[in-house]
mmCIF file of C-alpha atoms in Angstrom:
data_model
loop_
_atom_site.group_PDB
_atom_site.id
_atom_site.type_symbol
_atom_site.label_atom_id
_atom_site.label_comp_id
_atom_site.label_asym_id
_atom_site.label_seq_id
_atom_site.Cartn_x
_atom_site.Cartn_y
_atom_site.Cartn_z
ATOM 1 C CA ARG G 1 1.104 -18.146 0.325
ATOM 2 C CA MET G 2 0.641 -15.665 3.143
ATOM 3 C CA PHE G 3 -2.907 -16.637 3.997
ATOM 4 C CA THR G 4 -4.823 -19.837 3.687
ATOM 5 C CA LYS G 5 -7.994 -19.903 1.514
ATOM 6 C CA GLU G 6 -10.166 -19.967 4.649
ATOM 7 C CA VAL G 7 -8.932 -16.662 5.938
ATOM 8 C CA VAL G 8 -7.763 -14.765 2.855
ATOM 9 C CA GLY G 9 -11.133 -13.048 2.452
ATOM 10 C CA THR G 10 -11.041 -11.837 6.024
ATOM 11 C CA ALA G 11 -7.467 -10.586 5.677
ATOM 12 C CA ASN G 12 -8.365 -8.719 2.483
ATOM 13 C CA ALA G 13 -11.450 -7.180 4.127
ATOM 14 C CA LEU G 14 -9.389 -6.035 7.117
ATOM 15 C CA VAL G 15 -6.679 -4.463 4.955
ATOM 16 C CA GLY G 16 -9.313 -2.758 2.680
ATOM 17 C CA GLY G 17 -11.134 -1.480 5.752
ATOM 18 C CA TRP G 18 -8.058 -0.051 7.336
ATOM 19 C CA GLY G 19 -7.016 1.500 4.031
ATOM 20 C CA ASN G 20 -10.398 3.276 3.602
ATOM 21 C CA LEU G 21 -10.221 4.341 7.314
ATOM 22 C CA GLY G 22 -6.868 5.862 6.679
ATOM 23 C CA GLY G 23 -8.135 7.825 3.728
ATOM 24 C CA GLY G 24 -11.047 9.121 5.724
ATOM 25 C CA VAL G 25 -8.934 10.079 8.738
ATOM 26 C CA THR G 26 -6.514 11.882 6.398
ATOM 27 C CA GLN G 27 -9.334 13.980 4.963
ATOM 28 C CA LEU G 28 -10.638 14.835 8.484
ATOM 29 C CA VAL G 29 -7.194 15.816 9.792
ATOM 30 C CA MET G 30 -6.392 17.813 6.741
ATOM 31 C CA GLY G 31 -9.625 19.717 6.767
ATOM 32 C CA SER G 32 -10.275 20.190 10.513
ATOM 33 C CA ALA G 33 -6.752 20.426 12.047
ATOM 34 C CA LEU G 34 -4.047 21.144 9.486
ATOM 35 C CA PHE G 35 -5.957 23.605 7.279
ATOM 36 C CA PRO G 36 -6.864 26.001 10.103
ATOM 37 C CA LEU G 37 -3.252 25.698 11.501
ATOM 38 C CA PHE G 38 -1.628 26.564 8.180
ATOM 39 C CA LYS G 39 -4.222 29.289 7.430
ATOM 40 C CA GLU G 40 -3.077 30.792 10.685
ATOM 41 C CA ILE G 41 0.626 30.348 9.749
ATOM 42 C CA TYR G 42 0.058 32.050 6.326
ATOM 43 C CA ASP G 43 -1.933 34.982 7.719
ATOM 44 C CA GLY G 44 -5.292 33.933 6.362
ATOM 45 C CA ASP G 45 -4.179 32.950 2.915
ATOM 46 C CA SER G 46 -6.487 30.049 2.301
ATOM 47 C CA GLU G 47 -5.117 28.995 -1.078
ATOM 48 C CA LYS G 48 -1.534 28.799 -0.005
ATOM 49 C CA ALA G 49 -2.602 27.024 3.254
ATOM 50 C CA TRP G 50 -4.633 24.363 1.409
ATOM 51 C CA ARG G 51 -1.829 23.719 -1.145
ATOM 52 C CA THR G 52 0.642 23.247 1.657
ATOM 53 C CA VAL G 53 -1.695 20.953 3.582
ATOM 54 C CA CYS G 54 -2.196 18.770 0.482
ATOM 55 C CA VAL G 55 1.541 18.079 0.399
ATOM 56 C CA ILE G 56 1.636 16.735 3.996
ATOM 57 C CA PRO G 57 -0.124 13.351 3.253
ATOM 58 C CA ALA G 58 2.290 12.795 0.394
ATOM 59 C CA VAL G 59 5.338 13.379 2.652
ATOM 60 C CA VAL G 60 3.867 11.027 5.363
ATOM 61 C CA ALA G 61 3.136 8.373 2.792
ATOM 62 C CA PHE G 62 6.595 8.633 1.247
ATOM 63 C CA THR G 63 8.244 8.524 4.599
ATOM 64 C CA SER G 64 6.128 5.506 5.702
ATOM 65 C CA GLY G 65 6.982 3.719 2.463
ATOM 66 C CA ALA G 66 10.660 4.337 2.917
ATOM 67 C CA ILE G 67 10.520 3.047 6.538
ATOM 68 C CA VAL G 68 8.633 -0.113 5.390
ATOM 69 C CA TYR G 69 11.070 -0.715 2.582
ATOM 70 C CA PHE G 70 14.139 -0.435 4.768
ATOM 71 C CA ILE G 71 12.842 -2.195 7.863
ATOM 72 C CA SER G 72 10.535 -4.929 6.730
ATOM 73 C CA ASP G 73 11.185 -8.327 5.246
ATOM 74 C CA ASP G 74 10.071 -9.330 1.745
ATOM 75 C CA ALA G 75 8.015 -12.289 2.975
ATOM 76 C CA PRO G 76 6.979 -13.834 6.293
ATOM 77 C CA LYS G 77 9.984 -16.224 6.094
ATOM 78 C CA GLY G 78 12.558 -13.521 5.353
ATOM 79 C CA ASN G 79 14.054 -11.600 2.418
ATOM 80 C CA TYR G 80 14.043 -13.135 -1.029
ATOM 81 C CA SER G 81 17.820 -12.683 -1.605
ATOM 82 C CA GLU G 82 18.624 -14.473 1.693
ATOM 83 C CA MET G 83 16.092 -17.248 1.046
ATOM 84 C CA LYS G 84 17.505 -17.830 -2.541
ATOM 85 C CA ALA G 85 21.033 -17.841 -1.177
ATOM 86 C CA HIS G 86 20.177 -20.512 1.459
ATOM 87 C CA GLY G 87 18.181 -22.601 -0.958
ATOM 88 C CA VAL G 88 14.867 -22.084 0.865
ATOM 89 C CA MET G 89 13.327 -20.366 -2.123
ATOM 90 C CA ALA G 90 13.765 -21.383 -5.799
ATOM 91 C CA ASP G 91 14.965 -18.864 -8.261
ATOM 92 C CA VAL G 92 12.017 -18.482 -10.689
ATOM 93 C CA SER G 93 12.176 -16.491 -13.928
ATOM 94 C CA ALA G 94 9.604 -13.826 -14.738
ATOM 95 C CA ALA G 95 8.374 -15.938 -17.730
ATOM 96 C CA ALA G 96 7.805 -19.010 -15.462
ATOM 97 C CA SER G 97 6.011 -16.881 -12.867
ATOM 98 C CA PHE G 98 3.808 -15.390 -15.664
ATOM 99 C CA ARG G 99 3.130 -18.843 -17.045
ATOM 100 C CA SER G 100 2.035 -20.156 -13.614
ATOM 101 C CA GLY G 101 -0.317 -17.220 -13.103
ATOM 102 C CA ALA G 102 -1.783 -17.538 -16.626
ATOM 103 C CA LEU G 103 -2.455 -21.240 -16.123
ATOM 104 C CA ASN G 104 -4.117 -20.743 -12.756
ATOM 105 C CA ILE G 105 -7.962 -21.043 -12.964
ATOM 106 C CA ASN G 106 -8.382 -18.494 -10.194
ATOM 107 C CA THR G 107 -6.650 -15.883 -12.411
ATOM 108 C CA TRP G 108 -9.228 -16.413 -15.229
ATOM 109 C CA ILE G 109 -12.209 -16.356 -12.876
ATOM 110 C CA LEU G 110 -10.969 -13.011 -11.460
ATOM 111 C CA PHE G 111 -10.420 -11.804 -15.047
ATOM 112 C CA LEU G 112 -14.020 -12.600 -15.908
ATOM 113 C CA GLN G 113 -15.354 -10.943 -12.743
ATOM 114 C CA TYR G 114 -13.545 -7.713 -13.597
ATOM 115 C CA ALA G 115 -14.194 -7.797 -17.351
#
């Protein structure tokens, strides 16, 4: 587990808050900085400027995702393939992982909360 039960709620709240902040900042930057800039670039064509501005967050998100994929580790202790090769992590099948999740009481409590 990445977080203990005592701090997992705080960790989730922080991640959710930063995610919402990122969405809000994106909207502010798109509308107040990028749109006027691209409107000027396209000689006042608002539709073309807005369509171009809407592509920029997708490019930034894709680039950020690629950077994280190639630079980060799979888990705090390292990459899964290296941990499996060194015997630090057991090789678990998808069926065993599903069975473990289905038999966990927390899974069913969460299921009932979202039902």
